[in-house]
Tab-separated table of C-alpha atoms and ligand atoms in Angstrom:
chain	number	residue	atom	x	y	z
I	15	UNK	CA	-59.568	-3.001	58.834
I	16	UNK	CA	-56.448	-1.535	60.470
I	17	UNK	CA	-58.162	-1.454	63.866
I	18	UNK	CA	-59.294	-5.060	63.473
I	19	UNK	CA	-55.723	-6.135	62.697
I	20	UNK	CA	-54.390	-4.206	65.727
I	21	UNK	CA	-56.960	-5.916	67.922
I	22	UNK	CA	-56.232	-9.399	66.518
I	23	UNK	CA	-52.492	-8.807	66.856
I	24	UNK	CA	-52.842	-7.737	70.499
I	25	UNK	CA	-55.011	-10.765	71.254
I	26	UNK	CA	-52.529	-13.128	69.548
I	27	UNK	CA	-49.593	-11.599	71.447
I	28	UNK	CA	-51.453	-11.842	74.765
I	29	UNK	CA	-52.568	-15.443	74.148
I	30	UNK	CA	-49.035	-16.462	73.144
I	31	UNK	CA	-47.455	-14.822	76.178
I	32	UNK	CA	-50.079	-16.232	78.560
I	33	UNK	CA	-49.620	-19.705	77.082
I	34	UNK	CA	-45.825	-19.529	77.381
I	35	UNK	CA	-45.969	-18.342	80.990
I	36	UNK	CA	-48.670	-20.824	81.999
I	37	UNK	CA	-46.842	-23.812	80.481
I	38	UNK	CA	-43.573	-22.717	82.106
I	39	UNK	CA	-45.172	-22.387	85.531
I	40	UNK	CA	-46.744	-25.843	85.147
I	41	UNK	CA	-43.345	-27.266	84.203
I	42	UNK	CA	-41.688	-25.691	87.258
I	43	UNK	CA	-44.418	-26.941	89.613
I	44	UNK	CA	-44.344	-30.470	88.188
I	45	UNK	CA	-40.553	-30.811	88.242
I	46	UNK	CA	-40.437	-29.470	91.813
I	47	UNK	CA	-43.176	-31.830	92.986
I	48	UNK	CA	-41.140	-34.808	91.701
I	49	UNK	CA	-37.771	-33.509	92.873
I	50	UNK	CA	-37.357	-35.803	95.841
I	51	UNK	CA	-37.824	-39.216	94.231
I	52	UNK	CA	-36.138	-40.761	91.189
I	53	UNK	CA	-38.810	-42.436	89.001
I	54	UNK	CA	-38.686	-46.208	89.696
I	55	UNK	CA	-37.628	-47.108	86.132
I	56	UNK	CA	-34.413	-45.136	86.685
I	57	UNK	CA	-33.788	-45.712	90.377
I	58	UNK	CA	-31.028	-48.259	89.708
I	59	UNK	CA	-29.071	-46.033	87.351
I	60	UNK	CA	-29.672	-42.429	88.341
I	61	UNK	CA	-28.740	-41.336	91.889
I	62	UNK	CA	-31.067	-38.961	93.752
I	63	UNK	CA	-28.419	-36.205	93.728
I	64	UNK	CA	-28.303	-36.276	89.893
I	65	UNK	CA	-32.107	-36.275	89.712
I	66	UNK	CA	-32.248	-33.225	91.988
I	67	UNK	CA	-29.569	-31.463	89.980
I	68	UNK	CA	-31.657	-32.071	86.819
I	69	UNK	CA	-34.733	-30.641	88.577
I	70	UNK	CA	-32.928	-27.479	89.727
I	71	UNK	CA	-31.289	-27.018	86.327
I	72	UNK	CA	-34.658	-27.374	84.549
I	73	UNK	CA	-36.332	-24.915	86.940
I	74	UNK	CA	-33.528	-22.361	86.485
I	75	UNK	CA	-33.721	-22.567	82.685
I	76	UNK	CA	-37.535	-22.440	82.637
I	77	UNK	CA	-37.595	-19.381	84.925
I	78	UNK	CA	-35.209	-17.499	82.673
I	79	UNK	CA	-37.408	-18.578	79.756
I	80	UNK	CA	-40.388	-16.840	81.403
I	81	UNK	CA	-38.472	-13.584	81.667
I	82	UNK	CA	-37.352	-14.036	78.076
I	83	UNK	CA	-40.964	-14.523	76.907
I	84	UNK	CA	-42.052	-11.307	78.627
I	85	UNK	CA	-39.094	-9.370	77.179
I	86	UNK	CA	-39.768	-10.676	73.654
I	87	UNK	CA	-43.386	-9.589	73.814
I	88	UNK	CA	-42.481	-6.131	75.131
I	89	UNK	CA	-39.903	-5.720	72.378
I	90	UNK	CA	-42.352	-6.695	69.620
I	91	UNK	CA	-44.917	-4.237	71.013
I	92	UNK	CA	-42.364	-1.421	71.154
I	93	UNK	CA	-41.149	-2.112	67.625
I	94	UNK	CA	-44.655	-2.246	66.123
I	95	UNK	CA	-47.453	-0.365	67.903
I	96	UNK	CA	-44.879	1.508	70.006
I	97	UNK	CA	-43.547	3.168	66.863
I	98	UNK	CA	-39.989	1.745	66.986
I	99	UNK	CA	-40.030	0.476	63.410
I	100	UNK	CA	-41.450	3.741	62.047
I	101	UNK	CA	-38.707	5.642	63.906
I	102	UNK	CA	-35.989	3.322	62.528
I	103	UNK	CA	-37.372	3.781	59.000
I	104	UNK	CA	-37.327	7.579	59.319
I	105	UNK	CA	-33.751	7.379	60.605
I	106	UNK	CA	-32.699	5.064	57.716
I	107	UNK	CA	-34.321	7.456	55.227
I	108	UNK	CA	-32.337	10.373	56.629
I	109	UNK	CA	-29.060	8.483	56.484
I	110	UNK	CA	-29.322	6.576	53.201
I	111	UNK	CA	-30.485	7.046	49.628
I	112	UNK	CA	-32.300	4.409	47.612
I	113	UNK	CA	-34.853	1.862	48.741
I	114	UNK	CA	-32.454	-1.072	48.994
I	115	UNK	CA	-29.923	0.790	51.165
I	116	UNK	CA	-32.730	2.067	53.401
I	117	UNK	CA	-34.239	-1.400	53.596
I	118	UNK	CA	-30.872	-2.913	54.562
I	119	UNK	CA	-30.439	-0.216	57.216
I	120	UNK	CA	-33.901	-0.932	58.645
I	121	UNK	CA	-33.297	-4.681	58.878
I	122	UNK	CA	-29.810	-4.126	60.367
I	123	UNK	CA	-31.264	-1.744	62.950
I	124	UNK	CA	-33.924	-4.259	63.982
I	125	UNK	CA	-31.378	-7.100	64.089
I	126	UNK	CA	-28.879	-5.103	66.162
I	127	UNK	CA	-31.502	-3.979	68.675
I	128	UNK	CA	-33.025	-7.449	69.109
I	129	UNK	CA	-29.556	-9.013	69.430
I	130	UNK	CA	-28.667	-6.497	72.142
I	131	UNK	CA	-31.887	-7.372	73.971
I	132	UNK	CA	-31.207	-11.124	73.807
I	133	UNK	CA	-27.489	-10.857	74.646
I	134	UNK	CA	-27.978	-10.587	78.429
I	135	UNK	CA	-30.079	-13.781	78.291
I	136	UNK	CA	-27.294	-15.624	76.474
I	137	UNK	CA	-24.746	-14.333	78.992
I	138	UNK	CA	-26.856	-15.356	81.998
I	139	UNK	CA	-27.521	-18.789	80.441
I	140	UNK	CA	-23.862	-19.440	79.618
I	141	UNK	CA	-21.983	-17.898	82.544
I	142	UNK	CA	-24.796	-18.170	85.102
I	143	UNK	CA	-26.912	-21.307	84.698
I	144	UNK	CA	-24.635	-23.496	82.536
I	145	UNK	CA	-21.617	-22.584	84.683
I	146	UNK	CA	-23.462	-23.210	87.965
I	147	UNK	CA	-24.391	-26.746	86.875
I	148	UNK	CA	-20.909	-27.476	85.564
I	149	UNK	CA	-21.709	-27.513	81.828
I	150	UNK	CA	-20.091	-24.314	80.647
I	151	UNK	CA	-16.566	-24.626	79.274
I	152	UNK	CA	-16.444	-21.465	77.172
I	153	UNK	CA	-14.111	-18.676	78.313
I	154	UNK	CA	-15.238	-15.027	78.113
I	155	UNK	CA	-12.528	-14.553	75.479
I	156	UNK	CA	-13.880	-17.340	73.256
I	157	UNK	CA	-17.441	-16.099	73.884
I	158	UNK	CA	-16.521	-12.667	72.515
I	159	UNK	CA	-14.561	-14.180	69.616
I	160	UNK	CA	-17.639	-16.312	68.723
I	161	UNK	CA	-19.839	-13.237	68.901
I	162	UNK	CA	-17.571	-11.284	66.533
I	163	UNK	CA	-17.245	-14.213	64.132
I	164	UNK	CA	-21.047	-14.572	64.167
I	165	UNK	CA	-21.540	-10.881	63.377
I	166	UNK	CA	-19.007	-10.906	60.527
I	167	UNK	CA	-20.505	-14.063	59.070
I	168	UNK	CA	-24.092	-12.793	59.187
I	169	UNK	CA	-22.976	-9.523	57.599
I	170	UNK	CA	-20.989	-11.271	54.866
I	171	UNK	CA	-23.781	-13.737	54.025
I	172	UNK	CA	-26.901	-11.950	55.221
I	173	UNK	CA	-26.472	-8.521	53.625
I	174	UNK	CA	-26.023	-9.728	50.001
I	175	UNK	CA	-28.916	-12.203	50.392
I	176	UNK	CA	-31.163	-9.526	51.869
I	177	UNK	CA	-30.188	-7.075	49.117
I	178	UNK	CA	-31.110	-9.733	46.542
I	179	UNK	CA	-34.487	-10.340	48.229
I	180	UNK	CA	-35.293	-6.614	48.377
I	181	UNK	CA	-34.264	-6.217	44.755
I	182	UNK	CA	-36.500	-9.127	43.663
I	183	UNK	CA	-39.393	-7.678	45.677
I	184	UNK	CA	-38.991	-4.329	43.947
I	185	UNK	CA	-38.385	-5.533	40.378
I	186	UNK	CA	-40.362	-8.731	39.827
I	187	UNK	CA	-43.892	-7.322	39.824
I	188	UNK	CA	-46.786	-9.072	41.512
I	189	UNK	CA	-45.143	-12.526	41.342
I	190	UNK	CA	-42.125	-11.352	43.352
I	191	UNK	CA	-42.969	-13.787	46.144
I	192	UNK	CA	-42.381	-16.739	43.821
I	193	UNK	CA	-38.984	-15.361	42.789
I	194	UNK	CA	-37.989	-14.702	46.391
I	195	UNK	CA	-39.043	-18.224	47.284
I	196	UNK	CA	-36.974	-19.727	44.458
I	197	UNK	CA	-33.928	-17.680	45.457
I	198	UNK	CA	-34.391	-18.486	49.140
I	199	UNK	CA	-34.825	-22.217	48.533
I	200	UNK	CA	-31.762	-22.299	46.261
I	201	UNK	CA	-29.649	-20.449	48.829
I	202	UNK	CA	-30.828	-22.749	51.643
I	203	UNK	CA	-29.863	-25.852	49.674
I	204	UNK	CA	-26.495	-24.320	48.818
I	205	UNK	CA	-25.895	-23.513	52.497
I	206	UNK	CA	-26.586	-27.140	53.423
I	207	UNK	CA	-23.731	-28.151	51.142
I	208	UNK	CA	-21.367	-25.351	52.171
I	209	UNK	CA	-22.043	-25.374	55.921
I	210	UNK	CA	-20.062	-28.488	56.917
I	211	UNK	CA	-16.979	-27.649	54.876
I	212	UNK	CA	-16.867	-23.836	54.973
I	213	UNK	CA	-18.824	-22.468	57.923
I	214	UNK	CA	-18.724	-24.998	60.770
I	215	UNK	CA	-14.867	-25.133	60.658
I	216	UNK	CA	-14.802	-21.390	61.450
I	217	UNK	CA	-16.105	-22.244	64.920
I	218	UNK	CA	-14.837	-25.772	65.612
I	219	UNK	CA	-12.098	-28.198	64.746
I	220	UNK	CA	-13.189	-31.362	62.921
I	221	UNK	CA	-10.855	-34.327	62.848
I	222	UNK	CA	-11.493	-37.755	61.324
I	223	UNK	CA	-12.461	-40.349	63.927
I	224	UNK	CA	-9.218	-42.129	64.818
I	225	UNK	CA	-10.429	-44.785	67.277
I	226	UNK	CA	-9.841	-47.889	65.094
I	227	UNK	CA	-12.239	-50.312	66.793
I	228	UNK	CA	-15.044	-47.730	67.027
I	229	UNK	CA	-14.471	-46.780	63.406
I	230	UNK	CA	-14.740	-50.420	62.361
I	231	UNK	CA	-18.007	-50.790	64.300
I	232	UNK	CA	-19.439	-47.650	62.679
I	233	UNK	CA	-18.365	-48.643	59.198
I	234	UNK	CA	-19.983	-52.060	59.643
I	235	UNK	CA	-23.233	-50.334	60.638
I	236	UNK	CA	-23.037	-47.961	57.661
I	237	UNK	CA	-22.457	-50.836	55.238
I	238	UNK	CA	-25.211	-52.940	56.823
I	239	UNK	CA	-27.744	-50.132	56.447
I	240	UNK	CA	-26.482	-49.061	52.997
I	241	UNK	CA	-25.558	-45.547	54.044
I	242	UNK	CA	-23.080	-43.507	52.005
I	243	UNK	CA	-21.320	-40.602	53.687
I	244	UNK	CA	-18.249	-38.437	53.366
I	245	UNK	CA	-16.791	-39.717	56.593
I	246	UNK	CA	-17.060	-39.700	60.348
I	247	UNK	CA	-15.680	-36.697	62.223
I	248	UNK	CA	-15.060	-35.705	65.801
I	249	UNK	CA	-15.810	-32.111	66.783
I	250	UNK	CA	-14.142	-30.346	69.720
I	251	UNK	CA	-17.474	-29.460	71.382
I	252	UNK	CA	-15.757	-29.642	74.776
I	253	UNK	CA	-14.190	-26.212	74.321
I	254	UNK	CA	-17.630	-24.648	74.753
I	255	UNK	CA	-19.805	-27.016	76.753
I	256	UNK	CA	-19.792	-30.458	78.341
I	257	UNK	CA	-23.182	-31.300	76.790
I	258	UNK	CA	-22.686	-34.148	74.306
I	259	UNK	CA	-24.307	-34.603	70.920
I	260	UNK	CA	-24.061	-36.297	67.530
I	261	UNK	CA	-25.431	-35.056	64.240
I	262	UNK	CA	-25.529	-35.382	60.493
I	263	UNK	CA	-24.735	-32.466	58.320
I	264	UNK	CA	-24.862	-31.695	54.646
I	265	UNK	CA	-26.971	-33.705	52.234
I	266	UNK	CA	-26.611	-35.897	49.174
I	267	UNK	CA	-23.013	-36.945	48.658
I	268	UNK	CA	-21.721	-34.276	51.053
I	269	UNK	CA	-23.222	-35.943	54.144
I	270	UNK	CA	-20.959	-36.224	57.175
I	271	UNK	CA	-21.430	-37.767	60.556
I	272	UNK	CA	-20.195	-35.594	63.416
I	273	UNK	CA	-19.686	-36.716	67.002
I	274	UNK	CA	-18.967	-34.252	69.781
I	275	UNK	CA	-15.794	-35.333	71.591
I	276	UNK	CA	-17.852	-35.085	74.795
I	277	UNK	CA	-20.283	-37.770	73.575
I	278	UNK	CA	-17.443	-40.154	72.723
I	279	UNK	CA	-16.180	-39.773	76.292
I	280	UNK	CA	-19.620	-40.389	77.821
I	281	UNK	CA	-20.633	-43.526	75.936
I	282	UNK	CA	-19.239	-46.998	75.238
I	283	UNK	CA	-18.633	-48.044	71.582
I	284	UNK	CA	-21.796	-50.206	71.576
I	285	UNK	CA	-23.845	-47.278	72.891
I	286	UNK	CA	-22.349	-44.933	70.306
I	287	UNK	CA	-23.299	-47.402	67.598
I	288	UNK	CA	-26.895	-47.471	68.877
I	289	UNK	CA	-27.090	-43.655	68.970
I	290	UNK	CA	-25.705	-43.475	65.440
I	291	UNK	CA	-28.233	-46.097	64.282
I	292	UNK	CA	-31.008	-43.856	65.641
I	293	UNK	CA	-29.655	-40.899	63.642
I	294	UNK	CA	-29.323	-43.100	60.543
I	295	UNK	CA	-32.968	-44.022	61.090
I	296	UNK	CA	-33.941	-40.375	60.585
I	297	UNK	CA	-32.149	-40.429	57.252
I	298	UNK	CA	-33.351	-43.828	56.068
I	299	UNK	CA	-36.970	-43.055	56.980
I	300	UNK	CA	-36.675	-39.742	55.088
I	301	UNK	CA	-37.531	-37.624	58.148
I	302	UNK	CA	-34.911	-35.064	57.213
I	303	UNK	CA	-36.196	-34.770	53.640
I	304	UNK	CA	-39.814	-34.544	54.860
I	305	UNK	CA	-38.954	-31.708	57.264
I	306	UNK	CA	-37.082	-29.885	54.532
I	307	UNK	CA	-39.931	-30.198	52.021
I	308	UNK	CA	-42.433	-29.061	54.679
I	309	UNK	CA	-40.278	-26.027	55.532
I	310	UNK	CA	-40.015	-25.051	51.866
I	311	UNK	CA	-43.772	-25.515	51.366
I	312	UNK	CA	-44.583	-23.418	54.436
I	313	UNK	CA	-42.224	-20.632	53.385
I	314	UNK	CA	-43.929	-20.577	49.963
I	315	UNK	CA	-47.280	-20.243	51.741
I	316	UNK	CA	-46.041	-17.441	53.994
I	317	UNK	CA	-44.481	-15.535	51.099
I	318	UNK	CA	-47.740	-15.862	49.147
I	319	UNK	CA	-49.656	-14.371	52.093
I	320	UNK	CA	-47.102	-11.570	52.338
I	321	UNK	CA	-47.623	-10.997	48.614
I	322	UNK	CA	-51.312	-10.347	49.368
I	323	UNK	CA	-50.601	-8.050	52.320
I	324	UNK	CA	-47.745	-5.960	50.947
I	325	UNK	CA	-49.952	-3.461	49.092
I	326	UNK	CA	-52.653	-3.179	51.764
I	327	UNK	CA	-52.349	0.078	53.751
I	328	UNK	CA	-54.208	-1.491	56.715
I	329	UNK	CA	-51.439	-4.088	57.111
I	330	UNK	CA	-48.930	-1.329	57.971
I	331	UNK	CA	-51.312	0.928	59.906
I	332	UNK	CA	-52.675	-1.971	61.911
I	333	UNK	CA	-49.168	-2.821	63.085
I	334	UNK	CA	-48.140	0.723	63.958
I	335	UNK	CA	-46.319	1.829	60.801
I	336	UNK	CA	-47.233	4.965	58.825
I	337	UNK	CA	-44.821	4.635	55.880
I	338	UNK	CA	-45.168	1.439	53.774
I	339	UNK	CA	-42.086	-0.038	52.074
I	340	UNK	CA	-41.004	-3.488	50.909
I	341	UNK	CA	-38.390	-3.901	53.648
I	342	UNK	CA	-40.932	-2.796	56.248
I	343	UNK	CA	-43.452	-5.362	54.979
I	344	UNK	CA	-40.841	-8.082	55.397
I	345	UNK	CA	-39.901	-6.985	58.926
I	346	UNK	CA	-43.515	-6.537	60.070
I	347	UNK	CA	-44.549	-9.886	58.681
I	348	UNK	CA	-41.775	-11.856	60.365
I	349	UNK	CA	-42.362	-9.996	63.604
I	350	UNK	CA	-46.141	-10.511	63.676
I	351	UNK	CA	-46.500	-14.037	62.268
I	352	UNK	CA	-44.991	-15.974	65.228
I	353	UNK	CA	-47.667	-14.590	67.564
I	354	UNK	CA	-50.327	-16.106	65.300
I	355	UNK	CA	-48.568	-19.441	64.670
I	356	UNK	CA	-47.342	-20.153	68.223
I	357	UNK	CA	-50.495	-22.071	69.253
I	358	UNK	CA	-49.684	-24.521	66.412
I	359	UNK	CA	-46.352	-25.526	68.023
I	360	UNK	CA	-47.782	-28.839	69.388
I	361	UNK	CA	-48.452	-30.079	65.829
I	362	UNK	CA	-44.810	-29.798	64.915
I	363	UNK	CA	-43.736	-31.317	68.256
I	364	UNK	CA	-46.116	-34.241	67.783
I	365	UNK	CA	-44.759	-34.991	64.321
I	366	UNK	CA	-41.193	-34.780	65.625
I	367	UNK	CA	-41.916	-37.179	68.506
I	368	UNK	CA	-43.438	-39.661	66.036
I	369	UNK	CA	-40.222	-39.516	64.065
I	370	UNK	CA	-38.202	-40.152	67.240
I	371	UNK	CA	-40.156	-43.336	67.978
I	372	UNK	CA	-39.658	-44.479	64.378
I	373	UNK	CA	-35.918	-43.783	64.512
I	374	UNK	CA	-35.749	-45.701	67.805
I	375	UNK	CA	-37.497	-48.645	66.125
I	376	UNK	CA	-34.931	-48.496	63.347
I	377	UNK	CA	-32.055	-48.460	65.849
I	378	UNK	CA	-33.592	-51.363	67.778
I	379	UNK	CA	-33.772	-53.366	64.564
I	380	UNK	CA	-30.224	-52.592	63.394
I	381	UNK	CA	-28.434	-52.654	66.750
I	382	UNK	CA	-29.125	-53.634	70.350
I	383	UNK	CA	-32.061	-51.726	71.869
I	384	UNK	CA	-30.583	-52.365	75.329
I	385	UNK	CA	-27.513	-50.323	74.327
I	386	UNK	CA	-29.706	-47.459	73.158
I	387	UNK	CA	-31.561	-47.540	76.491
I	388	UNK	CA	-28.240	-47.364	78.358
I	389	UNK	CA	-27.050	-44.536	76.150
I	390	UNK	CA	-30.274	-42.539	76.618
I	391	UNK	CA	-30.193	-43.007	80.389
I	392	UNK	CA	-26.580	-41.810	80.540
I	393	UNK	CA	-27.332	-38.823	78.301
I	394	UNK	CA	-30.310	-37.800	80.454
I	395	UNK	CA	-28.158	-38.113	83.561
I	396	UNK	CA	-25.069	-36.333	82.217
I	397	UNK	CA	-27.027	-33.521	80.556
I	398	UNK	CA	-29.242	-33.051	83.643
I	399	UNK	CA	-32.359	-33.407	81.491
I	400	UNK	CA	-35.463	-33.848	83.608
I	401	UNK	CA	-37.052	-37.301	83.781
I	402	UNK	CA	-40.302	-35.829	85.083
I	403	UNK	CA	-41.488	-33.095	82.700
I	404	UNK	CA	-45.018	-31.720	83.007
I	405	UNK	CA	-47.037	-33.816	80.495
I	406	UNK	CA	-48.743	-30.783	78.961
I	407	UNK	CA	-45.516	-28.768	78.671
I	408	UNK	CA	-43.880	-31.792	77.080
I	409	UNK	CA	-46.755	-32.395	74.645
I	410	UNK	CA	-46.611	-28.734	73.607
I	411	UNK	CA	-42.888	-28.230	73.115
I	412	UNK	CA	-40.855	-31.416	73.249
I	413	UNK	CA	-39.338	-32.627	70.016
I	414	UNK	CA	-38.332	-35.846	71.820
I	415	UNK	CA	-40.665	-38.048	73.883
I	416	UNK	CA	-40.038	-37.975	77.661
I	417	UNK	CA	-37.332	-40.465	78.731
I	418	UNK	CA	-39.709	-42.868	80.474
I	419	UNK	CA	-42.034	-43.181	77.442
I	420	UNK	CA	-39.154	-43.540	75.035
I	421	UNK	CA	-37.525	-46.297	77.034
I	422	UNK	CA	-40.870	-48.065	77.563
I	423	UNK	CA	-41.337	-47.956	73.784
I	424	UNK	CA	-37.872	-49.415	73.230
I	425	UNK	CA	-38.654	-52.185	75.675
I	426	UNK	CA	-41.611	-53.083	73.509
I	427	UNK	CA	-44.375	-51.669	75.692
I	428	UNK	CA	-45.687	-49.164	73.206
I	429	UNK	CA	-47.203	-46.119	74.868
S	525	ZN	ZN1	-33.809	-38.495	66.886
C-alpha cells in the first residue's frame, strides 16, 4: 500500500509539473508569435508599443513561473520522500515537549523553509520584472516592513488557530474532522468581518471617496441596484504598485467597496461606474456566496478524507515519513493534495469565466456596456495584460475570459 501511494504521488507530481511547464511554454510561444501585430479589434486603441510591452511582460512572468514550478516540485520531494519532514519532526521532538508544541514547531519549520524558498521569486518579481515594466512602486524599506508585518500577523493569528486545530484533532476522537471543520469555517467567517476594519488598515490607508460627482454617480447605482454597503473607500495602492483594481470586502452589513487610487486615476467616472456595476453583478448574482459555500463544502470533503488517512501507517510511509503524528498528517496532506487536484484547475477556471460573463451582462444592463468596454481596454493596456493568450493556457488557468472574447460578448456577439 505504501509503495503504491509513493508511486501514485510521484506520477501526480510529474504530471502536474509537466502540465505546468507545457502550458507555460505554449503561452510563451503563442504570445511571441502574435507580438508584432495588435489584434484588429484593438488596433484603434492600443498602440503597437504597448502591445509589445504586454507580450514581453507576459513572457517574463511566465518564464519565472516555470522556474517556480520546478522549484516547488523539488521542494515537495525533498520535504516528503527526501526525508525533510521526518528530520524536522525529530528536531521538533528534541527541542519541545508535548504534541501540540512539537506540532506547532513542525508547521513553523515547514512554513519558514517554504517562505525562504519563495522569497527570491517575490523579490525578482517585484524589483526585477515589475520594476522593469514600470509597475513597481514599493521601496525596499516598505517591502521589508510588509514582510515583518506579515510575519507578525501570521504568528499572532496563525499559531493560536493551529494550536486549536491540533488540540481538536487530539481530543475529539474519530469525529475530529467535523470539529476542525466547524472551527475553521467559523474562523473564516469571522476573518471576513474583521479583515476590512482590522487587518487591511495595517497595510494600507483607506479614506472615504471624496470626489463629489463620482460619489453621487456611485450612490445612484447602488440605490438603483438595491445594494447596501458600509461605504465607498479609496485605498493607497499606488504606494506599492501602479496596477489598478477595485474590490468588495467583508460580507453582510460590513460590506465595503474599495477602489485603488490608481484605478480612479486611470478611468473616467462613467467607466468607474461600469466597473463597479460588474463587481455588484458578482454580489447580486450570488457568485461570492456560491464560491464561499463551495470552498466550505470542499474543505469538509478534504478533512473527511484526512480523517480516513490519519490512522493508516501507509499514508505516512508512502510519503516518506517514519513517525506518524497529527501535525504530520496535516502537513503531509496539504503538501500532497495539490499534486492530485491540479489537473482539475480548468473546472474552477471555467466556472469563474462563466461568472465573469454573467457579471458583464449585469453591468451592461445597469450601465453603459460601451463604458465597460472602454474601461476593460484601458485596464488591459495599462496593466500590460496580453490580448493574445494561448487558448489552451487560458482555458486551463484564466479566471477571466480573454479580452477579445469578453468584449465580443459585451457587444452582443456571444462566443
Ligand atoms: Zn468579475
